Short mmCIF file of C-alpha atoms in Angstrom, two decimals:
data_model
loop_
_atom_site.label_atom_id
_atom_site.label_comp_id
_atom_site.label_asym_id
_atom_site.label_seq_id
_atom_site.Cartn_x
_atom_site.Cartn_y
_atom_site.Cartn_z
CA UNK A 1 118.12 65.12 -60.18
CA UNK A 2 116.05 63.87 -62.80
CA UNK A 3 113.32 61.01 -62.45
CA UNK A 4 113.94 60.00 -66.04
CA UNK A 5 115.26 55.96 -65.77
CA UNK A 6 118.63 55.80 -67.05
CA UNK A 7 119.45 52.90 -68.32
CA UNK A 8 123.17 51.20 -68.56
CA UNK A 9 124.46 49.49 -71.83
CA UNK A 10 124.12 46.03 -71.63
CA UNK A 11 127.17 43.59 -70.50
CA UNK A 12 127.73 40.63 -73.03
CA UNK A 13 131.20 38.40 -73.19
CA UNK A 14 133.99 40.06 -73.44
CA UNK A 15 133.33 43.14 -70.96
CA UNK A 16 135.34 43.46 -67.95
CA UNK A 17 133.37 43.34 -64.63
CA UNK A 18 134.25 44.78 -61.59
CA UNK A 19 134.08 42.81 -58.25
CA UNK A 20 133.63 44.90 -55.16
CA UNK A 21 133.54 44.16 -51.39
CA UNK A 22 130.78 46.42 -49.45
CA UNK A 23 130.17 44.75 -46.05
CA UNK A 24 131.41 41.64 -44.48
CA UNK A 25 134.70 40.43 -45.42
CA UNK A 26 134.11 37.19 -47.32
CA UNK A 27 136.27 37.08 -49.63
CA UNK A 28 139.22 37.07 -47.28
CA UNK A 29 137.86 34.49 -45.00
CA UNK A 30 137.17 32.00 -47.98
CA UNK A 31 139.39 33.34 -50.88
CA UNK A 32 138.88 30.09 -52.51
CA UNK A 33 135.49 30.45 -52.94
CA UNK A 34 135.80 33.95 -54.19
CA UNK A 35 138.25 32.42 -56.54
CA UNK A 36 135.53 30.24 -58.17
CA UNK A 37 133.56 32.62 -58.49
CA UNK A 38 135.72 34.50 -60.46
CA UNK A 39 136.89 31.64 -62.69
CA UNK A 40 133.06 30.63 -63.37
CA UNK A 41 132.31 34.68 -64.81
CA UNK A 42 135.50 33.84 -66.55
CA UNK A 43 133.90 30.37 -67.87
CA UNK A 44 131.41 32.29 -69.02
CA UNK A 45 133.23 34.99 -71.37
CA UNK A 46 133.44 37.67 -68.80
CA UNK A 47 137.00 39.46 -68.08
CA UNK A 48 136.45 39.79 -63.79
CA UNK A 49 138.95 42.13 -62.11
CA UNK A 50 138.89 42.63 -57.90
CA UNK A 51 138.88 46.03 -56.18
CA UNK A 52 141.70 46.95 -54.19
CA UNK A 53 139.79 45.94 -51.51
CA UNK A 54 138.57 43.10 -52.05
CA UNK A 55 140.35 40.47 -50.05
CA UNK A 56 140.54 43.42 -46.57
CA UNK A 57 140.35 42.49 -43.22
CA UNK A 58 139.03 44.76 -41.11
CA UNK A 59 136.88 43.72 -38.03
CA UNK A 60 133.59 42.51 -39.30
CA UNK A 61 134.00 44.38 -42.30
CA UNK A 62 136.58 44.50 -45.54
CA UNK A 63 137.61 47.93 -44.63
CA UNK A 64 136.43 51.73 -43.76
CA UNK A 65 134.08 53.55 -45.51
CA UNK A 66 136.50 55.59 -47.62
CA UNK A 67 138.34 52.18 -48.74
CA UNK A 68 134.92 50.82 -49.91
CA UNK A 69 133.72 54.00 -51.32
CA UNK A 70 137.03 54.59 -52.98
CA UNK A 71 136.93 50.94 -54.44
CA UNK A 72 132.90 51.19 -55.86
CA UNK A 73 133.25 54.58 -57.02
CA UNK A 74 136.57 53.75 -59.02
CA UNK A 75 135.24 50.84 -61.02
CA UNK A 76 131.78 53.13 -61.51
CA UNK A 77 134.31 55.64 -63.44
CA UNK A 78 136.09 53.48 -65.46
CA UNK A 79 135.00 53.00 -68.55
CA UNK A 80 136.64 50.06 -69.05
CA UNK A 81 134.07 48.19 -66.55
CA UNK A 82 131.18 47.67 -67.76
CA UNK A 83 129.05 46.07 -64.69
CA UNK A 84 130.04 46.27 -60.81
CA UNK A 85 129.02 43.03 -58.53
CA UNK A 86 129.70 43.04 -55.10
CA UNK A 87 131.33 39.70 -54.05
CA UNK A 88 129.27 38.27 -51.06
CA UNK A 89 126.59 39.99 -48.37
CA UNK A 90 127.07 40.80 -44.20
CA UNK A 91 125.32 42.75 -42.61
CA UNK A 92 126.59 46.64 -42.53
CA UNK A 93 126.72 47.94 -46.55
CA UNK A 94 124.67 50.60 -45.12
CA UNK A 95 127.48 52.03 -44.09
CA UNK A 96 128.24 53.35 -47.05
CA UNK A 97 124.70 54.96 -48.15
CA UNK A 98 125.73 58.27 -46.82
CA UNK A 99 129.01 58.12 -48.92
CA UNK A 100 127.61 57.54 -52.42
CA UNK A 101 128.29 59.64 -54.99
CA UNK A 102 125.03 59.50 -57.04
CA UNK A 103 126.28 62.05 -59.37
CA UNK A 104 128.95 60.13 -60.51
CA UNK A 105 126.58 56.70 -60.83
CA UNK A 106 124.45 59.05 -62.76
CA UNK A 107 127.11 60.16 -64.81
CA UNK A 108 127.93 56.52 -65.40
CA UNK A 109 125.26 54.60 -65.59
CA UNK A 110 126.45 50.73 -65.31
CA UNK A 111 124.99 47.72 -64.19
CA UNK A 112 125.49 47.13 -60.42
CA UNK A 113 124.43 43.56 -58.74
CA UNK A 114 124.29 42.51 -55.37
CA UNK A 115 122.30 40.78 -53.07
CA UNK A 116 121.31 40.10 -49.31
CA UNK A 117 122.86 43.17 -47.14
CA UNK A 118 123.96 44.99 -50.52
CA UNK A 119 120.26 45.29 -51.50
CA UNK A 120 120.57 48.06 -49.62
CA UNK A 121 122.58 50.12 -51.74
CA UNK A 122 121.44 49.09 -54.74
CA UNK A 123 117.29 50.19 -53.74
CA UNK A 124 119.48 53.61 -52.55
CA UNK A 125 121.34 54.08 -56.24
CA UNK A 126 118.06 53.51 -58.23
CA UNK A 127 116.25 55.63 -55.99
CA UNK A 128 118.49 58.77 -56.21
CA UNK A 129 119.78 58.01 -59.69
CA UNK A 130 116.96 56.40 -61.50
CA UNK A 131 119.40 53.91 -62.85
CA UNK A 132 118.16 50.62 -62.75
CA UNK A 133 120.21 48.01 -60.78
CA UNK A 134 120.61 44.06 -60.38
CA UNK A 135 118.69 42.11 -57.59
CA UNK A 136 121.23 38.90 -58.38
CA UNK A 137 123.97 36.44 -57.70
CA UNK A 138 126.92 37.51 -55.63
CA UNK A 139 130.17 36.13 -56.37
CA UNK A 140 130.74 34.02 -53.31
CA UNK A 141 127.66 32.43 -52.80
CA UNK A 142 126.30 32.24 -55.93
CA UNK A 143 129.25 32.13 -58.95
CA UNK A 144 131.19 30.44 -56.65
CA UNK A 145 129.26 27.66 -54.86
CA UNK A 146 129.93 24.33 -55.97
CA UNK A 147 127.17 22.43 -57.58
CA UNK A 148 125.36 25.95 -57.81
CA UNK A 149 122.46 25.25 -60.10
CA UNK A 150 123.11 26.26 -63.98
CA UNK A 151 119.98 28.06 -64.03
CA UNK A 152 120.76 31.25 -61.48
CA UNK A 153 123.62 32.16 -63.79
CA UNK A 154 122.05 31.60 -67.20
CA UNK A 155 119.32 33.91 -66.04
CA UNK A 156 121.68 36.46 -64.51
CA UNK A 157 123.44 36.27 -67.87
CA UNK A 158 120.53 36.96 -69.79
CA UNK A 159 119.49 39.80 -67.56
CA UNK A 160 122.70 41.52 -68.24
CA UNK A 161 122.63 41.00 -71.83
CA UNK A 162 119.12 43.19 -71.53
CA UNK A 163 117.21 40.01 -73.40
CA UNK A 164 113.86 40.98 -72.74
CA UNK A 165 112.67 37.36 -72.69
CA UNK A 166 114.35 37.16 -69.13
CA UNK A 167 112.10 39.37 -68.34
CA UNK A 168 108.81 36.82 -68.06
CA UNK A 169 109.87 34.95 -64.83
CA UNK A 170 108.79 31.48 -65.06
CA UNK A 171 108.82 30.52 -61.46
CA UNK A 172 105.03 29.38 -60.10
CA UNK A 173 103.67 31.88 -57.30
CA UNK A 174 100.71 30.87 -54.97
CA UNK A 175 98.87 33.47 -53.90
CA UNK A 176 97.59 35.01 -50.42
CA UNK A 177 95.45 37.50 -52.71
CA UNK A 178 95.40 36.78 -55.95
CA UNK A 179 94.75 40.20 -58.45
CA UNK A 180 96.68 42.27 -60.60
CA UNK A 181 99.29 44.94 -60.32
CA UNK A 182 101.60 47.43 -62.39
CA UNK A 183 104.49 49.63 -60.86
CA UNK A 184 107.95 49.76 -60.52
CA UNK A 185 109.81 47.11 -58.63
CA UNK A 186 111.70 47.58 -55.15
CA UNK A 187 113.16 44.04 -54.26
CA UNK A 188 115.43 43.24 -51.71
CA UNK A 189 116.31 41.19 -48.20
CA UNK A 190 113.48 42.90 -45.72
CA UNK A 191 115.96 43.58 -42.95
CA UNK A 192 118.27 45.55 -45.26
CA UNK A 193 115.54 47.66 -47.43
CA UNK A 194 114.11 48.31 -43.44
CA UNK A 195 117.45 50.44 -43.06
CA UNK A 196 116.23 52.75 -45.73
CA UNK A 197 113.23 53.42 -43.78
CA UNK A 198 112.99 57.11 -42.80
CA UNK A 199 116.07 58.13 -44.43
CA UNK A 200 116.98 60.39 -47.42
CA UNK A 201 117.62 57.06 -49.79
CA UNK A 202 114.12 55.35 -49.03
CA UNK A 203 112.69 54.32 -52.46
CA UNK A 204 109.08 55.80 -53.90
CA UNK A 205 107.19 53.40 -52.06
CA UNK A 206 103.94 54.94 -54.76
CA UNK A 207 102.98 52.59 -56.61
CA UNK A 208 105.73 49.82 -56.22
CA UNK A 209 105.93 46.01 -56.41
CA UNK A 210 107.37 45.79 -53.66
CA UNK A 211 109.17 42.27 -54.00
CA UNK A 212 111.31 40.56 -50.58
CA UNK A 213 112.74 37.34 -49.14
CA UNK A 214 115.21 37.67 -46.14
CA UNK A 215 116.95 34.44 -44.20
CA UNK A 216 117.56 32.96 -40.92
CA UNK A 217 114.73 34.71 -39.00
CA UNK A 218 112.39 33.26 -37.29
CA UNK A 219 108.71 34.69 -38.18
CA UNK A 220 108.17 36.87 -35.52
CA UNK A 221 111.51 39.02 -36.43
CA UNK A 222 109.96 39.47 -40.10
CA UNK A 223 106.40 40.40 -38.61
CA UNK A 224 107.87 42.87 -36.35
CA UNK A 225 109.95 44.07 -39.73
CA UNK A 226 106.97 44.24 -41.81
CA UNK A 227 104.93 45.81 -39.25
CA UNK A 228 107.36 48.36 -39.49
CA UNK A 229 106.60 48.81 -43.27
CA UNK A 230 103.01 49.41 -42.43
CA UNK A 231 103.48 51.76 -39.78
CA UNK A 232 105.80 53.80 -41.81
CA UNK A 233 102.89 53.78 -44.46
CA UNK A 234 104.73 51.89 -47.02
CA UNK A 235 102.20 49.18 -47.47
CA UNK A 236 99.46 51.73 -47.81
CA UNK A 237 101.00 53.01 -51.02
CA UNK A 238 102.52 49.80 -52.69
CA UNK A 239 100.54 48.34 -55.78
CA UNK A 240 101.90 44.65 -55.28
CA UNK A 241 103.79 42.34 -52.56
CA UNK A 242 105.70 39.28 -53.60
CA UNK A 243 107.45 37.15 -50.85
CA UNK A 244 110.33 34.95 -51.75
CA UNK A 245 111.47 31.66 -50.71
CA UNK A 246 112.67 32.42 -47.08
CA UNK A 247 115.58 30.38 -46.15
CA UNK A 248 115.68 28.94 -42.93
CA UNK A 249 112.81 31.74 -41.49
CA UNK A 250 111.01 28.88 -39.13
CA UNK A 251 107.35 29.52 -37.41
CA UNK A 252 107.24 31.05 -34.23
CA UNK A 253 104.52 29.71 -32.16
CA UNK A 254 103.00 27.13 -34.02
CA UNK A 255 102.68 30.21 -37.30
CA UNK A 256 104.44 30.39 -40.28
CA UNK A 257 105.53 32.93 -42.49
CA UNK A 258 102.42 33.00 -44.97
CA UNK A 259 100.21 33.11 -42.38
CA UNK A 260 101.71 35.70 -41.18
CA UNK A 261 101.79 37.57 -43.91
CA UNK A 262 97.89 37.07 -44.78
CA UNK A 263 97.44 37.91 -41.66
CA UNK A 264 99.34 41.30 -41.59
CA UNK A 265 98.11 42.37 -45.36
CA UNK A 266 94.49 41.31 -45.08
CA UNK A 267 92.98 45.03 -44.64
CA UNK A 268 95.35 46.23 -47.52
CA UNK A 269 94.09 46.02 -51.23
CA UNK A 270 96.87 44.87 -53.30
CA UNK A 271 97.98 40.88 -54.63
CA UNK A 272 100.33 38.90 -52.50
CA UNK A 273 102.25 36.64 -54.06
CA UNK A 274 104.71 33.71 -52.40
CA UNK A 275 107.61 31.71 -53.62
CA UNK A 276 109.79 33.33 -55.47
CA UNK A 277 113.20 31.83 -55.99
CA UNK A 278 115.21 34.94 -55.44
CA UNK A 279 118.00 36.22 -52.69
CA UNK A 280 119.39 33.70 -50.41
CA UNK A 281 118.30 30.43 -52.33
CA UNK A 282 120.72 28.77 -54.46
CA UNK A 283 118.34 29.05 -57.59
CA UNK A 284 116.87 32.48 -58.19
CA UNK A 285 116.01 34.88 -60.72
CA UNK A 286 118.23 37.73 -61.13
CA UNK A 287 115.50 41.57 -60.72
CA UNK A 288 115.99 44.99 -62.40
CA UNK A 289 115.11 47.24 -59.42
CA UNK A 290 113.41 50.38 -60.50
CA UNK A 291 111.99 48.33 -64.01
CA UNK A 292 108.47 47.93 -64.22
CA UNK A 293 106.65 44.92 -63.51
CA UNK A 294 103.37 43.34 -63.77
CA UNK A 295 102.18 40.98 -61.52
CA UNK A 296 99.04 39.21 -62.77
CA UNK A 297 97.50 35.89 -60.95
CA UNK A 298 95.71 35.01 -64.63
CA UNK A 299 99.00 35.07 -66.46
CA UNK A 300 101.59 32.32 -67.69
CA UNK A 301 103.88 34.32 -66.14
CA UNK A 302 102.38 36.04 -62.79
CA UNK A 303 105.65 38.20 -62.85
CA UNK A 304 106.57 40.30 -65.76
CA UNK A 305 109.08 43.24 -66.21
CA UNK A 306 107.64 44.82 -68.69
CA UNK A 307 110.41 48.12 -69.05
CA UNK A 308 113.92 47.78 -70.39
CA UNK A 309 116.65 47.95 -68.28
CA UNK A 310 119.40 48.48 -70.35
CA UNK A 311 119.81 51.17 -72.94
CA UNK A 312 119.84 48.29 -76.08
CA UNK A 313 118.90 44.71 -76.14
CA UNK A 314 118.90 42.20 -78.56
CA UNK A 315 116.23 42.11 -81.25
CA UNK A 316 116.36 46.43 -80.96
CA UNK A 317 114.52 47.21 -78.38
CA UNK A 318 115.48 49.86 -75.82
#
């Protein structure tokens, strides 16, 4: 397969977006929220449809593999859809990684969004297709949280639209190691890009901002994760770290997540960056995985993407 990016079109009002279940199911435990969600991409002049799928029960997940599959791969064919976003998170989307049919994304390049546990797949698709995908809201938790601040879906909005002006992310970063960096960007919940570790979907760790938040762990669970990053190599290879806003991640033993951090990255030579709004917080900035990104400590804005990711945005650039 080619390493050329392929880039999607980009989704404005009007186009019909596809809402997919690939873990946990959500959307039939709180259908109500779900259905907010849906009405708010509405509110917003997008036509939402639901997979087949959507609303399953199965277990601790919506429903098998081929039911999942069946229900992504369908709304990646139809040409009618223009983006795919998975409704909420849990914790087994990996599930489906050996199941992908990355010819057929190929073939189809369209904008995919997801976050938490579906980071997984979407750091899998742009790594075997080269098409870049959304780091964003989820439908649930996100579109459909009440008093969900404006800002998460203005910027999602904009990011789908391909404006290149949501590209400068305004959120301030303090820095473990302040510097500069340039490379493509891997972002995701640590715990779920950690199940790409070793197998034949793990990004190009060369060269990559490697950008991550993850939730509800306390800090030894996310050094023992990271640890696993550098003993796998990744973090000898990487060109950049930025760590989000971790929700609900308390100190273990008197040391908290920063420190930790520092601690960890201190014989590496690359920036570390903290706070970024993205993931499991209420407001965050929507991230083209497999764009490329500058992350500069001097800067207004210490995190750039500085590559489309769509084919055309406004203004003409591409």
């Amino acid at each position: 397969m080619s390493t050329a990016r392929v880039l999607p079109a980009p989704v404005t009002k009007g186009d019909r977006i596809g809402i997919v279940t690939v873990s946990a199911p959500e959307p039939a435990r709180a259908p109500g929220v779900l259905a907010r969600g849906v009405e708010a991409l509405r509110a917003r002049g997008f036509e939402p449809v639901t997979a087949e799928h959507t609303f399953g029960l199965n277990g601790y997940r919506a429903a098998n593999e081929e039911d999942l599959l069946n229900d992504f791969h369908a709304y990646v064919a139809d040409p009618s859809i223009a983006a795919v976003i998975c409704a909420g998170g849990g914790k087994n989307a990996n599930r489906l990684l050996r199941g992908l049919d990355f010819p057929l994304i190929a073939a189809h390049p369209k904008t995919i969004v997801g976050v938490s546990d579906p980071s997984v797949l979407l750091t899998a698709i742009t790594a075997r297709t080269h098409v870049p995908t959304l780091h964003g809201p989820s439908v649930m938790w996100d579109w459909g949280a009440e008093g969900a601040p404006p800002e998460t879906a203005d910027h999602c909005t904009a990011v789908l639209a391909g404006e290149r002006e949501a590209g400068r992310i305004a959120a301030p970063l303090g820095w473990a190691f302040p510097g500069t960096a340039e490379g493509h960007l891997v972002a995701g919940c640590l715990s779920s890009l950690r199940c790409l570790l070793g197998t034949p979907w793990e990004p190009n760790w060369r060269g990559a901002i490697l950008v991550w938040e993850d939730a509800f762990k306390p800090v030894d669970v996310l050094d023992q994760a990271l640890t696993h990053f550098r003993d796998r190599g990744v973090l000898d290879q990487i060109a950049g770290m930025v760590v989000g806003e971790l929700v609900g991640c308390e100190p273990s033993g008197g040391r908290g997540a920063i420190e930790m951090v520092t601690d960890l990255c201190s014989e590496f030579d690359f920036p570390v960056a903290f706070g970024l709004p993205f993931g499991h917080t209420p407001l965050k900035y929507t991230l083209p995985i497999g764009a490329e990104a500058r992350l500069d400590h001097h800067a207004e804005h210490a995190l750039t993407i500085t590559s489309p990711w769509t084919r055309t945005s406004p203004g003409g650039t591409s």
